[in-house]
PDB file of C-alpha atoms and ligand atoms in Angstrom:
ATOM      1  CA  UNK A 232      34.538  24.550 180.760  1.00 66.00           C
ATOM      2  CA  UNK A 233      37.048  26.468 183.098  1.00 86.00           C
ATOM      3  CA  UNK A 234      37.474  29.778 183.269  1.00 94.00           C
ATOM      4  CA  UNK A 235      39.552  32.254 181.101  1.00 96.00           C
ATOM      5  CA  UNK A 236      43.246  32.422 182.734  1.00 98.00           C
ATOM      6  CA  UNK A 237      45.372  35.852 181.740  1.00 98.00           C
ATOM      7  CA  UNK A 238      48.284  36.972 183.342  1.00 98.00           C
ATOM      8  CA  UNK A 239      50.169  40.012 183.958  1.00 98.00           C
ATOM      9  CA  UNK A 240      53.968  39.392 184.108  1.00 98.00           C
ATOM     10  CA  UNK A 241      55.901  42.430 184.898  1.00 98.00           C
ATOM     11  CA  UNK A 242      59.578  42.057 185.620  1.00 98.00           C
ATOM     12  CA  UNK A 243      60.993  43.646 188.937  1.00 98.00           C
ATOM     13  CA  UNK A 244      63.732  45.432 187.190  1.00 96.00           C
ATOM     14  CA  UNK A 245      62.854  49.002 188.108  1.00 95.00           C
ATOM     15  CA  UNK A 246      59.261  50.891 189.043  1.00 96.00           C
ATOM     16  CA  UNK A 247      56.154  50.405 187.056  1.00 96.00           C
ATOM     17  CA  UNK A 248      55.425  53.410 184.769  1.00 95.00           C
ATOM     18  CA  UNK A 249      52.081  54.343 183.056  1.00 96.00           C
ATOM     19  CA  UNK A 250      52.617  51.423 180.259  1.00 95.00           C
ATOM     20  CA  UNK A 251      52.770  49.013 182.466  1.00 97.00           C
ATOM     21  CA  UNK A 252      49.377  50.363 184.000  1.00 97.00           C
ATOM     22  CA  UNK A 253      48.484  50.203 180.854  1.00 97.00           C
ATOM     23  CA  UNK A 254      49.312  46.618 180.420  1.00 98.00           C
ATOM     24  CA  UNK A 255      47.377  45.815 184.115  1.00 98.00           C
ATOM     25  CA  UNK A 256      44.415  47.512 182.598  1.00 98.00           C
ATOM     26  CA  UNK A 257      44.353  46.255 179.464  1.00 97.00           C
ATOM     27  CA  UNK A 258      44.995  42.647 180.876  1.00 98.00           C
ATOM     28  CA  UNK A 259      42.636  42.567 184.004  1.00 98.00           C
ATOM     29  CA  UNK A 260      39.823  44.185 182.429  1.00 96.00           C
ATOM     30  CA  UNK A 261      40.332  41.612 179.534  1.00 95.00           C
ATOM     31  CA  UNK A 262      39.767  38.667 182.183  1.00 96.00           C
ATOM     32  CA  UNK A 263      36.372  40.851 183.509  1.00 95.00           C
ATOM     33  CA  UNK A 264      35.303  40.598 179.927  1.00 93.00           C
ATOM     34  CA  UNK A 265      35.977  37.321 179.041  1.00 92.00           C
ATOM     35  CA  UNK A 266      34.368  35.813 182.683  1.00 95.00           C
ATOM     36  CA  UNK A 267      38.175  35.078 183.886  1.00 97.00           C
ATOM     37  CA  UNK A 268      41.209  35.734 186.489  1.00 98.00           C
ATOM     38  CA  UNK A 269      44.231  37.400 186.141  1.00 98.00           C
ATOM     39  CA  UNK A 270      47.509  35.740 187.746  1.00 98.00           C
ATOM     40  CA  UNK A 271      50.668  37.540 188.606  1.00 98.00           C
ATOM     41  CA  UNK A 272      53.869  36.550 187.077  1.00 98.00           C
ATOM     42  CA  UNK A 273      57.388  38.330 188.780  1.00 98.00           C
ATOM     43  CA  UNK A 274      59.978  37.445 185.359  1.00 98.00           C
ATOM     44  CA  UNK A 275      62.930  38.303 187.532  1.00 98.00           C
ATOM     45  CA  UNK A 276      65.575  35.518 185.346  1.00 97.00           C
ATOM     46  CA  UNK A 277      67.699  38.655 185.307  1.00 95.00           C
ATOM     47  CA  UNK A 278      69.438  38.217 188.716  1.00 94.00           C
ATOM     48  CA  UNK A 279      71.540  41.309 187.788  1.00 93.00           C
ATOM     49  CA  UNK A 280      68.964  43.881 187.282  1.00 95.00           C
ATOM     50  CA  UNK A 281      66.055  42.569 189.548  1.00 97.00           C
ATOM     51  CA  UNK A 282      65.643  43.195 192.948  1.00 97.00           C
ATOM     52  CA  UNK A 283      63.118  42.405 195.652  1.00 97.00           C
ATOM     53  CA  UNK A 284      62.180  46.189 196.563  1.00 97.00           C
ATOM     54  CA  UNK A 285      60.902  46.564 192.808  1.00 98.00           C
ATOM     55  CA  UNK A 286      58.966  43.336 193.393  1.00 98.00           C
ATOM     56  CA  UNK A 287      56.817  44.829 196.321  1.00 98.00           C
ATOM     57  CA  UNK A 288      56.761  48.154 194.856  1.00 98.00           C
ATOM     58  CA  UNK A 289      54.832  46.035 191.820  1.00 98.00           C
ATOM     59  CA  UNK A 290      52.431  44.622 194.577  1.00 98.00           C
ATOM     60  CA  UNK A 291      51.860  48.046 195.938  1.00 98.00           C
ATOM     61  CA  UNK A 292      51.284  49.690 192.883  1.00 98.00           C
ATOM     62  CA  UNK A 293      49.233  47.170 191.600  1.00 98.00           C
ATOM     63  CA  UNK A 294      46.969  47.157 194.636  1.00 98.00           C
ATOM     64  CA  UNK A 295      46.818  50.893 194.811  1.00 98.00           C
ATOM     65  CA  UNK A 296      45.499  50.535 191.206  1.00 98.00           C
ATOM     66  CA  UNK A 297      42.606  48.829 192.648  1.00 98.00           C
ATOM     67  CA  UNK A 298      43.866  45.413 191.318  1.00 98.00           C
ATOM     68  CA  UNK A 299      43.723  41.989 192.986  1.00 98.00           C
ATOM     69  CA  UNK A 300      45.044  38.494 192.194  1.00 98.00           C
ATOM     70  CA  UNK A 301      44.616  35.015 193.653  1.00 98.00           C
ATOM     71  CA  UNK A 302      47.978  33.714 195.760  1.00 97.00           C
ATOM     72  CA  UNK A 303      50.573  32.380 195.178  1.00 97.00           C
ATOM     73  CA  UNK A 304      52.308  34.565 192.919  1.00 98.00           C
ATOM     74  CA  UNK A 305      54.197  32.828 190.456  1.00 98.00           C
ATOM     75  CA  UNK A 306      57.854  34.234 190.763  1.00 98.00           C
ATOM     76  CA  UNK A 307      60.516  33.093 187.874  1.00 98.00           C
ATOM     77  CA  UNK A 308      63.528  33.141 190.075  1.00 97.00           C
ATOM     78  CA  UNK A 309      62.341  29.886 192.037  1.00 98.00           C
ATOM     79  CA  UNK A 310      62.230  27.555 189.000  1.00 98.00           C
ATOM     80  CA  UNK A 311      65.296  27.895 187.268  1.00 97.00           C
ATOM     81  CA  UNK A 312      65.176  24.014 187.214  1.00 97.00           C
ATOM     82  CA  UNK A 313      61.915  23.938 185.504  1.00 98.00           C
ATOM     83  CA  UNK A 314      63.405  25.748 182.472  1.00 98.00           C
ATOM     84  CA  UNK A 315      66.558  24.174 182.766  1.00 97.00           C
ATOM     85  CA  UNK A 316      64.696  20.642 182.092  1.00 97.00           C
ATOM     86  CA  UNK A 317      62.735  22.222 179.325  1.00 98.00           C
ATOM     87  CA  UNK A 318      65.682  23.467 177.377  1.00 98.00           C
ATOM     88  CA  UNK A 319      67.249  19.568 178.353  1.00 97.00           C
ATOM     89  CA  UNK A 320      64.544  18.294 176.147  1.00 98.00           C
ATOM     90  CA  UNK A 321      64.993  20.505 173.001  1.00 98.00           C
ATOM     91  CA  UNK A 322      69.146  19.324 174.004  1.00 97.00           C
ATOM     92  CA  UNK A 323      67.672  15.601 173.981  1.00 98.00           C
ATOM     93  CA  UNK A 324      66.348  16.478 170.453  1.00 98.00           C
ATOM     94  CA  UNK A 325      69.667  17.888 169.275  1.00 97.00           C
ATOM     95  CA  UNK A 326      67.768  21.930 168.495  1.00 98.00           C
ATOM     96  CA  UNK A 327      70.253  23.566 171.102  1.00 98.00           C
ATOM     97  CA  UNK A 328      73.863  24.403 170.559  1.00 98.00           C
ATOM     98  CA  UNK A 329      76.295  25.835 172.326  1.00 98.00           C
ATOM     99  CA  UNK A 330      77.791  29.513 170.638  1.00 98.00           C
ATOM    100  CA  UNK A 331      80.736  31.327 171.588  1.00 98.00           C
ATOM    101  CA  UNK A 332      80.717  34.252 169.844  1.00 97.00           C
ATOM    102  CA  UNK A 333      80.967  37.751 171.851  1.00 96.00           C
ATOM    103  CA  UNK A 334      78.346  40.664 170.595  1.00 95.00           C
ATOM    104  CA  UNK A 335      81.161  42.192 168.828  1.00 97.00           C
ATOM    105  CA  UNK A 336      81.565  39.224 166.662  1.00 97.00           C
ATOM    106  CA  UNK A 337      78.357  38.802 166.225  1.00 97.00           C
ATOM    107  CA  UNK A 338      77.676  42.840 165.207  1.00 97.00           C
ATOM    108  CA  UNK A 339      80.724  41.852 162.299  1.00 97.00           C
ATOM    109  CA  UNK A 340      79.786  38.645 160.775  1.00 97.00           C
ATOM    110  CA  UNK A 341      75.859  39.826 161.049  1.00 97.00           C
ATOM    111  CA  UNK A 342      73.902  41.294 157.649  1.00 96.00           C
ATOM    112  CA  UNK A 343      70.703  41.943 158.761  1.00 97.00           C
ATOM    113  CA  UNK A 344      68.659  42.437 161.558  1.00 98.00           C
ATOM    114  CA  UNK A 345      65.957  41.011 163.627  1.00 97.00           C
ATOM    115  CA  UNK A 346      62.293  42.381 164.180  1.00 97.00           C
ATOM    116  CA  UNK A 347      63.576  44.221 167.379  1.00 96.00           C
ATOM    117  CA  UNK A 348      66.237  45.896 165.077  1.00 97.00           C
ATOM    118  CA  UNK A 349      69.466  44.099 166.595  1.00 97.00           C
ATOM    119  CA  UNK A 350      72.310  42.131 164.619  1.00 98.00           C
ATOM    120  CA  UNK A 351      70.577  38.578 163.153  1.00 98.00           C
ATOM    121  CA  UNK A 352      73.047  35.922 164.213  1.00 98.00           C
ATOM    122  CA  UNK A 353      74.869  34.450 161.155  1.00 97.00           C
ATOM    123  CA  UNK A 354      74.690  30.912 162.629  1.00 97.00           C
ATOM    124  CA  UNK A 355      78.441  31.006 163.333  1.00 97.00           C
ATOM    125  CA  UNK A 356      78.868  27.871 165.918  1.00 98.00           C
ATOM    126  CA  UNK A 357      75.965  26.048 164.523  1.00 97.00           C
ATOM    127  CA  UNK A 358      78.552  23.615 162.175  1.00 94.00           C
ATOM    128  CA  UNK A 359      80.968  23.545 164.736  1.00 98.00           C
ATOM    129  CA  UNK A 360      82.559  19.849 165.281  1.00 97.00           C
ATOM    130  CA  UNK A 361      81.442  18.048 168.079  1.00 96.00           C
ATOM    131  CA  UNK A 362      85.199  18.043 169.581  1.00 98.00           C
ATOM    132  CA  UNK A 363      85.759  21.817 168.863  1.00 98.00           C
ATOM    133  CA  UNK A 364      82.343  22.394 171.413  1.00 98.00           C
ATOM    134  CA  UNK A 365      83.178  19.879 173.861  1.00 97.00           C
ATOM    135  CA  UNK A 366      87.314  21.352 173.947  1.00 98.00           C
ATOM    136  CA  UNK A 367      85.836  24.906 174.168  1.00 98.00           C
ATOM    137  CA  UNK A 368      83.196  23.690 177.151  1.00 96.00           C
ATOM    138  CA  UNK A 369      85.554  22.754 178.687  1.00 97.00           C
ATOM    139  CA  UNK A 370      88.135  25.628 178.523  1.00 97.00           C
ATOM    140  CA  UNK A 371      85.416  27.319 180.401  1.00 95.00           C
ATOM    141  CA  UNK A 372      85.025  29.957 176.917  1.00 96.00           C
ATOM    142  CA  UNK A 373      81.966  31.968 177.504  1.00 96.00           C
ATOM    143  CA  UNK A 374      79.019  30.279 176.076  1.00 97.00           C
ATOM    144  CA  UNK A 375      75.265  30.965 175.505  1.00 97.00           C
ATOM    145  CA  UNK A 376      73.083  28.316 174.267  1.00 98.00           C
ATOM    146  CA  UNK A 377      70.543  28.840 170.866  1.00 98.00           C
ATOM    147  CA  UNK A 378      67.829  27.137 169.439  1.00 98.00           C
ATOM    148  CA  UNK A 379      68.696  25.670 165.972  1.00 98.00           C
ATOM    149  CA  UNK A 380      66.097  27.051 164.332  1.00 98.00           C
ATOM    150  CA  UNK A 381      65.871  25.734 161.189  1.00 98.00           C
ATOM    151  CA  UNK A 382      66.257  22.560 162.652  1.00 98.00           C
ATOM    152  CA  UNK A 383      63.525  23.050 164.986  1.00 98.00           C
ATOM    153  CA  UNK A 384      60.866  24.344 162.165  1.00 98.00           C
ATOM    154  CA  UNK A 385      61.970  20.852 159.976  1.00 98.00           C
ATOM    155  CA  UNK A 386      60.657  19.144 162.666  1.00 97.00           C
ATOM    156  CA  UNK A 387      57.472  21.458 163.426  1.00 98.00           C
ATOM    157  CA  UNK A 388      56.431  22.341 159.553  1.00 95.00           C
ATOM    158  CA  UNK A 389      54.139  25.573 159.351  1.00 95.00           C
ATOM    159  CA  UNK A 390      53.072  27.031 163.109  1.00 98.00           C
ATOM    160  CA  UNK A 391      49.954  28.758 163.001  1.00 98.00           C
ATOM    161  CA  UNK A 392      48.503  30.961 166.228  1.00 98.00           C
ATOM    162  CA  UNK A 393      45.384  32.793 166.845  1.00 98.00           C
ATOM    163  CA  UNK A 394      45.188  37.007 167.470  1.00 98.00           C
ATOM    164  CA  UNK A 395      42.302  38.451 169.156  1.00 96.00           C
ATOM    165  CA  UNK A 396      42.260  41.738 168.079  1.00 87.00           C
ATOM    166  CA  UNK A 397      42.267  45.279 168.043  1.00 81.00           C
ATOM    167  CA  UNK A 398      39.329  44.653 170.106  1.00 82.00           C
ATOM    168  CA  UNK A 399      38.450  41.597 172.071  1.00 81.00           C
ATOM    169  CA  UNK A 400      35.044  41.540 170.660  1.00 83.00           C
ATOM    170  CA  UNK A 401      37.257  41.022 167.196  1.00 88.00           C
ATOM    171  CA  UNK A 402      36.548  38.007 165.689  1.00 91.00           C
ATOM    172  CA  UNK A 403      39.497  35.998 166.010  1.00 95.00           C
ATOM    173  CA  UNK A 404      42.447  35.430 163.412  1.00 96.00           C
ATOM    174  CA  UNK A 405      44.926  32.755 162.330  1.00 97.00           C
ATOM    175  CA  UNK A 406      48.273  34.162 161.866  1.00 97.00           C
ATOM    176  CA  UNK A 407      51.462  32.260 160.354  1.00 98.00           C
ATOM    177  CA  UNK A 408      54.634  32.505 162.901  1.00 98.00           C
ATOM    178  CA  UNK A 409      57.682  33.349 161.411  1.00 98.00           C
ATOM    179  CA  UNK A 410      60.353  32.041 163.897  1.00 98.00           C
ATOM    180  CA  UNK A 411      62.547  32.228 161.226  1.00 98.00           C
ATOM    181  CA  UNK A 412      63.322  36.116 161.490  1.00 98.00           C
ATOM    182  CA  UNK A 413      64.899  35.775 164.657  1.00 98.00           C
ATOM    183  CA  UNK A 414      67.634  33.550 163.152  1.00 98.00           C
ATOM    184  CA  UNK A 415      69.207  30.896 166.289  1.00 98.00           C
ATOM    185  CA  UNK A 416      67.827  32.461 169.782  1.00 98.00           C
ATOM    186  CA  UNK A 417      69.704  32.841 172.837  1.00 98.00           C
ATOM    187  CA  UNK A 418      67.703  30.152 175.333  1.00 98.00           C
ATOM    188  CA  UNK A 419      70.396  30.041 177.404  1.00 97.00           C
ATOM    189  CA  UNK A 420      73.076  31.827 179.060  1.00 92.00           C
ATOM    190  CA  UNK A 421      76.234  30.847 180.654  1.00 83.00           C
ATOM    191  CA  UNK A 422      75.053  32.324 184.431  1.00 82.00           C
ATOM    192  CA  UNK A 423      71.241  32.019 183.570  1.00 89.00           C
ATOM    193  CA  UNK A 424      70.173  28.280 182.433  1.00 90.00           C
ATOM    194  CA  UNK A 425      67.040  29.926 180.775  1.00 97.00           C
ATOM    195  CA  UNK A 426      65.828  33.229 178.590  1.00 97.00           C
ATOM    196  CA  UNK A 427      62.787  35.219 178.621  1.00 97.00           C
ATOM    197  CA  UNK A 428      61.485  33.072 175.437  1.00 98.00           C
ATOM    198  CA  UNK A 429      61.856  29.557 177.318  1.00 98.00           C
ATOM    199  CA  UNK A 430      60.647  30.762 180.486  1.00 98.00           C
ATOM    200  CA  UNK A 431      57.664  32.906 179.485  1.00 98.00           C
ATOM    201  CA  UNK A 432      56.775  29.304 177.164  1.00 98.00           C
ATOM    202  CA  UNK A 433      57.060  27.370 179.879  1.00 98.00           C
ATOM    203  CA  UNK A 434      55.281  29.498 182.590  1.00 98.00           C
ATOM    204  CA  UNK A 435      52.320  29.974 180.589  1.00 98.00           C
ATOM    205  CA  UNK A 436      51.654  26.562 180.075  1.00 98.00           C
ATOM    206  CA  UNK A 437      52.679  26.135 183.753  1.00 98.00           C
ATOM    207  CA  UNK A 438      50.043  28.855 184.846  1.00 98.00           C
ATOM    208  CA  UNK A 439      47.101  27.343 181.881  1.00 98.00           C
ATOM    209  CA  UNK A 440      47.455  30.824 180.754  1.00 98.00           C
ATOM    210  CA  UNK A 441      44.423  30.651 177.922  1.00 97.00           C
ATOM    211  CA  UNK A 442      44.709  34.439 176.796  1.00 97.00           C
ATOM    212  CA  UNK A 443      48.017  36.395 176.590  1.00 98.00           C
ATOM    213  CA  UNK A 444      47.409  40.044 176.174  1.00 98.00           C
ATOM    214  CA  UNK A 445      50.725  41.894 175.980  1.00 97.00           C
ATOM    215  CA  UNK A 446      52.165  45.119 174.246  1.00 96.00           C
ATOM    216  CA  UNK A 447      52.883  45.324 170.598  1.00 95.00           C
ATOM    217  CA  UNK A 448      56.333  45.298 171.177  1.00 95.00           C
ATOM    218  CA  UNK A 449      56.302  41.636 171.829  1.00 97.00           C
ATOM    219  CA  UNK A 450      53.861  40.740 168.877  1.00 97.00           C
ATOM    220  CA  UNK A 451      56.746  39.699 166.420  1.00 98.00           C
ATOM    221  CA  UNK A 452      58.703  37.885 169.655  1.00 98.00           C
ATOM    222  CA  UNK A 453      55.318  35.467 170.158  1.00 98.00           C
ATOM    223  CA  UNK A 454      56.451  33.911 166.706  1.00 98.00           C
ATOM    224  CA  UNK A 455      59.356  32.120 168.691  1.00 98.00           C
ATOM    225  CA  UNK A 456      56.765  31.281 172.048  1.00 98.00           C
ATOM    226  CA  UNK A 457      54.911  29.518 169.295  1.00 98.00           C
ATOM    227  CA  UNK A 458      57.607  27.226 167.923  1.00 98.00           C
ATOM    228  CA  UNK A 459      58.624  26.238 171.253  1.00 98.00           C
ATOM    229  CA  UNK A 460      55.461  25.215 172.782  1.00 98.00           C
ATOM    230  CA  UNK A 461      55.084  23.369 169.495  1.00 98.00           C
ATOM    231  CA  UNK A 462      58.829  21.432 170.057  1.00 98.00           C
ATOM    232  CA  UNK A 463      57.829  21.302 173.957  1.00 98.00           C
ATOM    233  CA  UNK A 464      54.275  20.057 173.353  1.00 98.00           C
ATOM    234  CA  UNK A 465      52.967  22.779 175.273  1.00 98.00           C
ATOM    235  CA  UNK A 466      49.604  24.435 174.359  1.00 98.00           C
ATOM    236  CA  UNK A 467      49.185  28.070 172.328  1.00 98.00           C
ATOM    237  CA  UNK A 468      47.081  30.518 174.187  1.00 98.00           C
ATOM    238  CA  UNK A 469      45.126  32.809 171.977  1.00 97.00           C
ATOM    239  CA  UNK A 470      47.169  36.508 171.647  1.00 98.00           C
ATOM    240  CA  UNK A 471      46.253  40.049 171.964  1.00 97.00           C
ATOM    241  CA  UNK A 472      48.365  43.202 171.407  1.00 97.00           C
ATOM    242  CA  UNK A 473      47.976  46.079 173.206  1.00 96.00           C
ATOM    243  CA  UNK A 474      48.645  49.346 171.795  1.00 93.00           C
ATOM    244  CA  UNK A 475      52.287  51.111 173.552  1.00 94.00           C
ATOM    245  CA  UNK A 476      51.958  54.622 175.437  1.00 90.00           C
ATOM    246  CA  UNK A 477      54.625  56.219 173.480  1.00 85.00           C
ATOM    247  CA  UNK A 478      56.553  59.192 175.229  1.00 77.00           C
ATOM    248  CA  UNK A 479      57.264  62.763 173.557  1.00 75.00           C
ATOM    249  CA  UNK A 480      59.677  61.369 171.579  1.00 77.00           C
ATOM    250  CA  UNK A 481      57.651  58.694 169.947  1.00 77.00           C
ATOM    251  CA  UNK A 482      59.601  55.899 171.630  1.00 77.00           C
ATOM    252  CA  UNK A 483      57.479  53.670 173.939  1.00 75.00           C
ATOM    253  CA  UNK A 484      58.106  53.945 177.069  1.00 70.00           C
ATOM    254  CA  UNK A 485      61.178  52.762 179.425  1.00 69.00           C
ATOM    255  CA  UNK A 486      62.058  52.118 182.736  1.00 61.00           C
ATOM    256  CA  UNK A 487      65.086  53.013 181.340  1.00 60.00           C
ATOM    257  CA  UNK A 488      64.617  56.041 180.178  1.00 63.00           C
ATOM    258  CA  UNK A 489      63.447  57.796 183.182  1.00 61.00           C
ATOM    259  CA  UNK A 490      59.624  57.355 182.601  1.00 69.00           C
ATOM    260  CA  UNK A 491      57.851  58.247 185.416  1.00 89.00           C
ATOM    261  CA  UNK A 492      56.687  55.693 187.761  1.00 95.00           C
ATOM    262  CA  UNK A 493      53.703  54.994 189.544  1.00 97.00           C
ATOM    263  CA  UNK A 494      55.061  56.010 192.913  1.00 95.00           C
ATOM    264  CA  UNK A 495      56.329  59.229 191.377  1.00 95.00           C
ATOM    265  CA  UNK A 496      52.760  60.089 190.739  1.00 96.00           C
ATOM    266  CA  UNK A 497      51.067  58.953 193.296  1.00 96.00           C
ATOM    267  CA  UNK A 498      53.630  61.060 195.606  1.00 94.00           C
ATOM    268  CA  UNK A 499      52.502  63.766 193.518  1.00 94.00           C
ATOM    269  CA  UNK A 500      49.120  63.308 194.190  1.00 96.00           C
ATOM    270  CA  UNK A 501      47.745  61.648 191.068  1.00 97.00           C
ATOM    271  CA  UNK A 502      44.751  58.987 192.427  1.00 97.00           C
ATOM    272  CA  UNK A 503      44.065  55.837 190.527  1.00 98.00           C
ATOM    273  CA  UNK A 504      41.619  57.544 188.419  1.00 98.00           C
ATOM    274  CA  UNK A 505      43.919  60.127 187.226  1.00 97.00           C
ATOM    275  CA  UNK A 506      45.842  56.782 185.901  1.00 97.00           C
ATOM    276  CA  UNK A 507      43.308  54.993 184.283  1.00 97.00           C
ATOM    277  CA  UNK A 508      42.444  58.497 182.300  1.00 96.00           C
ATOM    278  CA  UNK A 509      46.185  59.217 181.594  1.00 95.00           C
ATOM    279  CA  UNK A 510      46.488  55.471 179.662  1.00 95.00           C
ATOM    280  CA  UNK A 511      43.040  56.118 178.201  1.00 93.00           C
ATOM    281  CA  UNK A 512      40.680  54.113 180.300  1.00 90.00           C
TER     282      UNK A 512
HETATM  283  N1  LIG B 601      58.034  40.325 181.360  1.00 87.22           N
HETATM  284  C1  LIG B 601      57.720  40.934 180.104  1.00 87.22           C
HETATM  285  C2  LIG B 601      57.877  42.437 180.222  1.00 87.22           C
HETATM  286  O1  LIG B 601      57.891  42.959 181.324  1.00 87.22           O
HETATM  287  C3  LIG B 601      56.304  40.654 179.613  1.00 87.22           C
HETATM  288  C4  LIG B 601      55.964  39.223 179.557  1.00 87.22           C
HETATM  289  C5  LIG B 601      55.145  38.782 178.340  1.00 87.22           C
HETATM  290  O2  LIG B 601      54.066  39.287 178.043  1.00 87.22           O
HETATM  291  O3  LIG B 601      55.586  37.861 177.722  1.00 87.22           O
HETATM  292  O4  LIG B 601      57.984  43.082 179.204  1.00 87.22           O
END
């Protein structure tokens, strides 16, 4: 049998904080465990908000954490075309259309949420005639492409996947994906021809990721990786959640918010040690 494949896919949108050191940890000492390797995935779809000085200050932090991957390094931004095929083939099987409604529109027509707590999308431009899409294409309206969901799950019936978990000595459990919550996904954007959802799908099959460890706060996201490897005929790695290093104010923490980085402390003098104790290792 081959060995165990787990990856660690940070995006290069800003420094690495003590979560994401959490999420190394977690993930490469998983692979020691388990007799694998850990690959390195830079998701960097987000031209806008990723540059390349945040993708060799992830190298650098990652090796001053004592932590060492086999070349090359997969890096998202070289295979738009990939993705762009994949989402072609859910097109070819009519579960993509094209939406034109703004976030605004979307926040109005909306009456409930998803499991990240933003507006579920009412399915506005899903019954839209043929020639309405096709006149508003070519307009040039702005567009994002989602997954007809419903559509997609007639065609899959009931999508199981299996958690390893809290532990990974835990035995194993089958859990039932509930794509459904997320209502009709963005898998495409007008300047990006891919999302995190199709690329992360595709990429893991890409990479014969067999074990996904990731935080909870992408637990109730892995419903929608499973119903598109399903439509893609892509394998399901087995799952585990991490637990989140939440900051003082309970919130988990954000690049965004400020968190401290990794640099920060090491320039303060914290060693890699003083890391692995700080996340609990
Ligand atoms: N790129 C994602 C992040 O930085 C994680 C990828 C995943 O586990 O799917 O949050």
């Amino acid at each position: 049998m081959s060995k165990p494949l787990l990856r660690f896919a940070p995006s290069p949108n800003g420094h690495l904080h003590l979560g994401h050191a959490l999420s190394a940890l977690v993930t490469w000492n998983a692979a020691q465990s388990l007799g694998g390797i850990t690959l390195l995935r830079i998701e960097d779809i987000d031209q806008s908000r990723c540059k390349p000085e945040f993708t060799q200050a992830i190298f650098d932090d990652l090796t001053w954490l004592g932590l060492t991957w086999p070349e090359p390094v997969l890096i998202q931004s070289e295979r738009f075309d990939l993705y762009a095929e994949a989402a072609n083939r859910l097109r070819a099987m009519d579960l993509i259309y094209p939406c034109f409604c703004s976030r605004t529109e979307i926040a109005e027509a909306s009456t409930s949420v998803d499991p990240d707590g933003a507006p579920l999308y009412p399915g506005t431009c899903r019954h839209l005639s043929n020639a309405t899409r096709i006149a508003r294409l070519e307009r040039g309206d702005p567009v994002q492409f989602r997954l007809d969901t419903e559509a997609a799950l007639a065609r899959t019936g009931m999508l199981t996947f299996t958690v390893i978990g809290p532990t990974l000595h835990d035995r194993p459990q089958i859990r039932h994906a509930r794509p459904e919550r997320w209502g009709d996904v963005v898998l495409q954007r007008k300047d990006t021809p891919t999302s995190y959802h199709l690329s992360v799908v595709v990429d893991d099959a890409a990479q014969h990721i067999t074990h996904v460890t990731r935080g909870r706060d992408l637990e109730a996201a892995t419903d929608i990786h499973v119903l598109l490897q399903m439509l893609l005929g892509l394998p399901t790695p087995f799952y585990h959640f991490h637990r989140l290093l939440l900051g003082d104010d309970g919130q988990k923490l954000a690049k965004s918010k400020g968190s401290q980085s990794l640099s920060d402390l090491r320039a303060l003098g914290w060693t890699p040690d003083d890391v692995r104790r700080a996340v609990g290792f």
